[in-house]
Amino acid sequence: MRRSPLLLLVLPVLASCTSVVAGSPGAGTALERRGPAGAVPAGLERYYGQQLAWEDCDDYATTGASITLLKGRPEFECARLEVPLDYTEPEGEVARIGLLRQAASGERTGSLLVNPGGPGASGMTAAASLATSIRSSPVGERFDLVGFDPRGVGASEPAVRCLTDAERDAERLDVDADTSPAGIAQTEAENQEFARKCAQASGTELLANVGTRDVVRDLDVMRSALGDEKLTYLGYSYGTQIGSQYAQEFPGNVRALLLDGAVDPKQSLVDSLVAQGAGFQKAFDAFAAWCAQRPDCALGADASKANQAFRDLTVPLVQRPVPAGDRQLSYTDATYGAIKAMYSEELWAPLNTGLTELKGGRGDVLMLLADAYFDRDQQGRYGSVNDAFTAINCVDQAPTTDRGALADLARRYKEAAPFLDDGQPAAAVLDTCAFWPVPPTAQEPEPVSGLPPVLVVSTTGDPATPYDAGVSLARELGGGLLTFEGNQHTVYLQGNACVDAAGHAYLVDLALPAEGTRCS
């Protein structure tokens, strides 16, 4: 999670234009060259000025949500942008970044590039899901909406792959709760094997160049190839890390950054994990209070006993999974299904239904929630997010291998999130990143100067990216802070009129909300 500016010579481009090239490689394909625009790093001119071939998006859909959102949608067009797989060898192997675009509905100002976080989530499907709400807004009138799948993710090529679908199903059933010396040794052997499979299936060159360091370089190529001298960007969750790193490496190329659900670049890995655990506990407490007011609450009428009630229902799954359709609901599935429900109050009722069902020895609803978390569709196919999540994290931060620090993290996490305590002693376990086949590319953050106004949106009851991280990021970037009082993970373009109005005004006119503005 640490970065330093990329030191490159840049060549100013005084003007840019759009040219649609006659002819096409296939029916329904439009060739377009809008770049180069703005600053172009020396040696990368062919990437910054490349031609894009826009076509329908059917072949970019792979599993689940992407098939539903991308196929048969004439309002969208898709393309792949070429970037160096390794920026130190720009004439070497090429990676191709998947792009989805919805054209501005009015007089076009530029492009709004979107990333939903993860790391490893698809920006193409995120943009498609936001398209209807944004199209009729002031932002949709002025900006092309462009979602991108970061390198290694989704429709981008090559994609990170570690496990087969069957292996992923099996991993979810293998709980690894045993913290005895033998249990720890078994878990660490499995983690080492996972890293080996990633290297074998994906190749070490991709794994070495899949981190945020390289994603922000790709983002700058996108900016130019789309014809924008300055970047207008919307990042959610981990997408805020992409945005803040871009600000650090390309501060002169920023027009606007709206960062919602912030990752604090100065917070240590251990502290961020503990803070996230506390965030999920806060959200669970709010769920328990809501549930206790219902006559059908699966956790009972006393919210103060909800932690134990949840553990009583879920911990037995460590030894005895329960049926869920033609599958088995594990402890992993039940807890991650609950975690998924903490991201939005709209999922609280399904969670209560799932916990009630679990009382009767079934796990169908909780399995649906867990599948949504793990990006598994009804045909049993997984998206790339799980494997990409691990690969990106393992190069974005140095691994923690100190056994004392690991034991302290396990203890602090159990204290921060008691509803997730499986009852086993806290133990020091080396995770997959400790065995990763390539070194991390993490760099220390440095102060950023020369930025235009940046807007950070932070939610008081955000379980995954706690509120204080947004306060810290706004201060680090010298930007404005918009506070949303609610219980969910991210909020802009999700139906809150107050937040949406402030976000629209910022992206269109660069107008920050008044200091201290709060929405609810």
CSV table of N, CA and C in Angstrom, one decimal, residues 403-459:
chain,number,residue,atom,x,y,z
A,403,ARG,N,6.4,-13.9,13.4
A,403,ARG,CA,5.4,-14.7,14.1
A,403,ARG,C,4.8,-13.9,15.2
A,404,GLY,N,5.6,-13.1,15.9
A,404,GLY,CA,5.0,-12.3,17.0
A,404,GLY,C,4.0,-11.3,16.5
A,405,ALA,N,4.3,-10.7,15.4
A,405,ALA,CA,3.4,-9.7,14.8
A,405,ALA,C,2.1,-10.4,14.3
A,406,LEU,N,2.3,-11.6,13.7
A,406,LEU,CA,1.1,-12.3,13.3
A,406,LEU,C,0.2,-12.7,14.4
A,407,ALA,N,0.8,-13.2,15.5
A,407,ALA,CA,0.0,-13.6,16.6
A,407,ALA,C,-0.7,-12.4,17.2
A,408,ASP,N,-0.1,-11.3,17.3
A,408,ASP,CA,-0.7,-10.1,17.8
A,408,ASP,C,-1.8,-9.6,16.9
A,409,LEU,N,-1.7,-9.7,15.6
A,409,LEU,CA,-2.7,-9.4,14.6
A,409,LEU,C,-3.9,-10.3,14.9
A,410,ALA,N,-3.7,-11.6,15.0
A,410,ALA,CA,-4.8,-12.5,15.2
A,410,ALA,C,-5.6,-12.2,16.5
A,411,ARG,N,-4.8,-11.9,17.5
A,411,ARG,CA,-5.5,-11.5,18.8
A,411,ARG,C,-6.3,-10.3,18.7
A,412,ARG,N,-5.7,-9.2,18.1
A,412,ARG,CA,-6.3,-7.9,18.0
A,412,ARG,C,-7.6,-8.0,17.1
A,413,TYR,N,-7.5,-8.8,16.1
A,413,TYR,CA,-8.7,-9.0,15.2
A,413,TYR,C,-9.8,-9.6,15.9
A,414,LYS,N,-9.6,-10.7,16.7
A,414,LYS,CA,-10.6,-11.3,17.4
A,414,LYS,C,-11.3,-10.4,18.4
A,415,GLU,N,-10.5,-9.5,19.0
A,415,GLU,CA,-11.0,-8.5,20.0
A,415,GLU,C,-11.8,-7.4,19.2
A,416,ALA,N,-11.4,-7.1,18.0
A,416,ALA,CA,-12.1,-6.0,17.2
A,416,ALA,C,-13.4,-6.6,16.7
A,417,ALA,N,-13.4,-7.8,16.3
A,417,ALA,CA,-14.6,-8.4,15.7
A,417,ALA,C,-15.1,-9.7,16.4
A,418,PRO,N,-15.6,-9.6,17.6
A,418,PRO,CA,-15.9,-10.8,18.3
A,418,PRO,C,-17.0,-11.7,17.7
A,419,PHE,N,-17.8,-11.1,16.8
A,419,PHE,CA,-18.9,-12.0,16.2
A,419,PHE,C,-18.2,-13.0,15.2
A,420,LEU,N,-17.0,-12.7,14.8
A,420,LEU,CA,-16.3,-13.6,13.9
A,420,LEU,C,-15.3,-14.5,14.6
A,421,ASP,N,-15.3,-14.5,15.9
A,421,ASP,CA,-14.4,-15.3,16.7
A,421,ASP,C,-14.8,-16.8,16.6
A,422,ASP,N,-14.0,-17.7,16.0
A,422,ASP,CA,-14.4,-19.1,15.9
A,422,ASP,C,-14.1,-19.9,17.1
A,423,GLY,N,-13.6,-19.3,18.2
A,423,GLY,CA,-13.3,-20.0,19.4
A,423,GLY,C,-12.0,-20.6,19.5
A,424,GLN,N,-11.2,-20.6,18.5
A,424,GLN,CA,-9.8,-21.2,18.5
A,424,GLN,C,-8.9,-20.2,19.0
A,425,PRO,N,-7.8,-20.6,19.7
A,425,PRO,CA,-6.8,-19.7,20.1
A,425,PRO,C,-6.2,-18.9,19.0
A,426,ALA,N,-5.8,-17.6,19.2
A,426,ALA,CA,-5.2,-16.8,18.2
A,426,ALA,C,-3.8,-17.4,18.0
A,427,ALA,N,-3.4,-17.4,16.7
A,427,ALA,CA,-2.2,-18.1,16.3
A,427,ALA,C,-1.5,-17.3,15.2
A,428,ALA,N,-0.2,-17.5,15.1
A,428,ALA,CA,0.6,-16.9,14.0
A,428,ALA,C,0.7,-17.9,12.8
A,429,VAL,N,0.0,-17.5,11.7
A,429,VAL,CA,0.0,-18.3,10.5
A,429,VAL,C,0.5,-17.5,9.3
A,430,LEU,N,1.4,-18.0,8.6
A,430,LEU,CA,1.9,-17.3,7.4
A,430,LEU,C,0.9,-17.5,6.3
A,431,ASP,N,0.5,-16.3,5.8
A,431,ASP,CA,-0.5,-16.4,4.7
A,431,ASP,C,0.1,-16.6,3.3
A,432,THR,N,-0.7,-16.6,2.3
A,432,THR,CA,-0.2,-16.9,1.0
A,432,THR,C,0.9,-16.0,0.5
A,433,CYS,N,0.8,-14.7,0.9
A,433,CYS,CA,1.8,-13.7,0.4
A,433,CYS,C,3.2,-14.0,1.0
A,434,ALA,N,3.3,-14.7,2.1
A,434,ALA,CA,4.6,-15.1,2.6
A,434,ALA,C,5.3,-16.1,1.7
A,435,PHE,N,4.6,-16.7,0.8
A,435,PHE,CA,5.2,-17.7,-0.1
A,435,PHE,C,5.1,-17.2,-1.6
A,436,TRP,N,4.8,-16.0,-1.8
A,436,TRP,CA,4.5,-15.5,-3.1
A,436,TRP,C,5.8,-15.6,-4.0
A,437,PRO,N,5.7,-16.0,-5.3
A,437,PRO,CA,6.8,-16.3,-6.1
A,437,PRO,C,7.6,-15.0,-6.6
A,438,VAL,N,7.0,-13.8,-6.4
A,438,VAL,CA,7.7,-12.6,-6.9
A,438,VAL,C,7.7,-11.6,-5.8
A,439,PRO,N,8.7,-10.7,-5.8
A,439,PRO,CA,8.8,-9.7,-4.7
A,439,PRO,C,7.8,-8.7,-4.8
A,440,PRO,N,7.5,-8.0,-3.7
A,440,PRO,CA,6.5,-6.9,-3.7
A,440,PRO,C,7.0,-5.7,-4.4
A,441,THR,N,6.1,-4.9,-4.9
A,441,THR,CA,6.5,-3.6,-5.5
A,441,THR,C,6.1,-2.4,-4.7
A,442,ALA,N,5.8,-2.7,-3.4
A,442,ALA,CA,5.4,-1.6,-2.5
A,442,ALA,C,6.4,-0.5,-2.3
A,443,GLN,N,5.9,0.7,-2.3
A,443,GLN,CA,6.8,1.8,-2.1
A,443,GLN,C,6.2,2.8,-1.1
A,444,GLU,N,7.0,3.5,-0.4
A,444,GLU,CA,6.5,4.4,0.6
A,444,GLU,C,5.7,5.6,0.0
A,445,PRO,N,4.6,6.0,0.6
A,445,PRO,CA,3.9,7.2,0.0
A,445,PRO,C,4.7,8.5,0.3
A,446,GLU,N,4.5,9.4,-0.5
A,446,GLU,CA,5.2,10.7,-0.4
A,446,GLU,C,4.2,11.8,-0.5
A,447,PRO,N,4.5,13.0,0.1
A,447,PRO,CA,3.5,14.1,0.0
A,447,PRO,C,3.2,14.5,-1.4
A,448,VAL,N,2.0,14.9,-1.7
A,448,VAL,CA,1.6,15.3,-3.0
A,448,VAL,C,1.3,16.8,-3.0
A,449,SER,N,1.8,17.4,-4.0
A,449,SER,CA,1.6,18.9,-4.2
A,449,SER,C,1.1,19.2,-5.6
A,450,GLY,N,0.5,20.3,-5.8
A,450,GLY,CA,0.1,20.7,-7.1
A,450,GLY,C,-1.2,20.1,-7.6
A,451,LEU,N,-2.0,19.5,-6.7
A,451,LEU,CA,-3.2,18.8,-7.1
A,451,LEU,C,-4.3,19.9,-7.1
A,452,PRO,N,-5.3,19.7,-8.1
A,452,PRO,CA,-6.5,20.5,-8.0
A,452,PRO,C,-7.4,19.9,-6.9
A,453,PRO,N,-8.5,20.5,-6.6
A,453,PRO,CA,-9.3,20.0,-5.5
A,453,PRO,C,-9.7,18.6,-5.7
A,454,VAL,N,-9.6,17.8,-4.6
A,454,VAL,CA,-10.0,16.3,-4.6
A,454,VAL,C,-11.2,16.2,-3.6
A,455,LEU,N,-12.1,15.3,-4.0
A,455,LEU,CA,-13.3,15.1,-3.1
A,455,LEU,C,-13.2,13.7,-2.5
A,456,VAL,N,-13.2,13.5,-1.2
A,456,VAL,CA,-13.3,12.2,-0.6
A,456,VAL,C,-14.7,12.1,0.1
A,457,VAL,N,-15.3,11.0,-0.1
A,457,VAL,CA,-16.6,10.7,0.5
A,457,VAL,C,-16.4,9.6,1.5
A,458,SER,N,-16.8,9.8,2.7
A,458,SER,CA,-16.6,8.7,3.7
A,458,SER,C,-17.9,8.5,4.5
A,459,THR,N,-18.2,7.3,4.8
A,459,THR,CA,-19.5,6.9,5.5
A,459,THR,C,-19.2,6.5,6.9
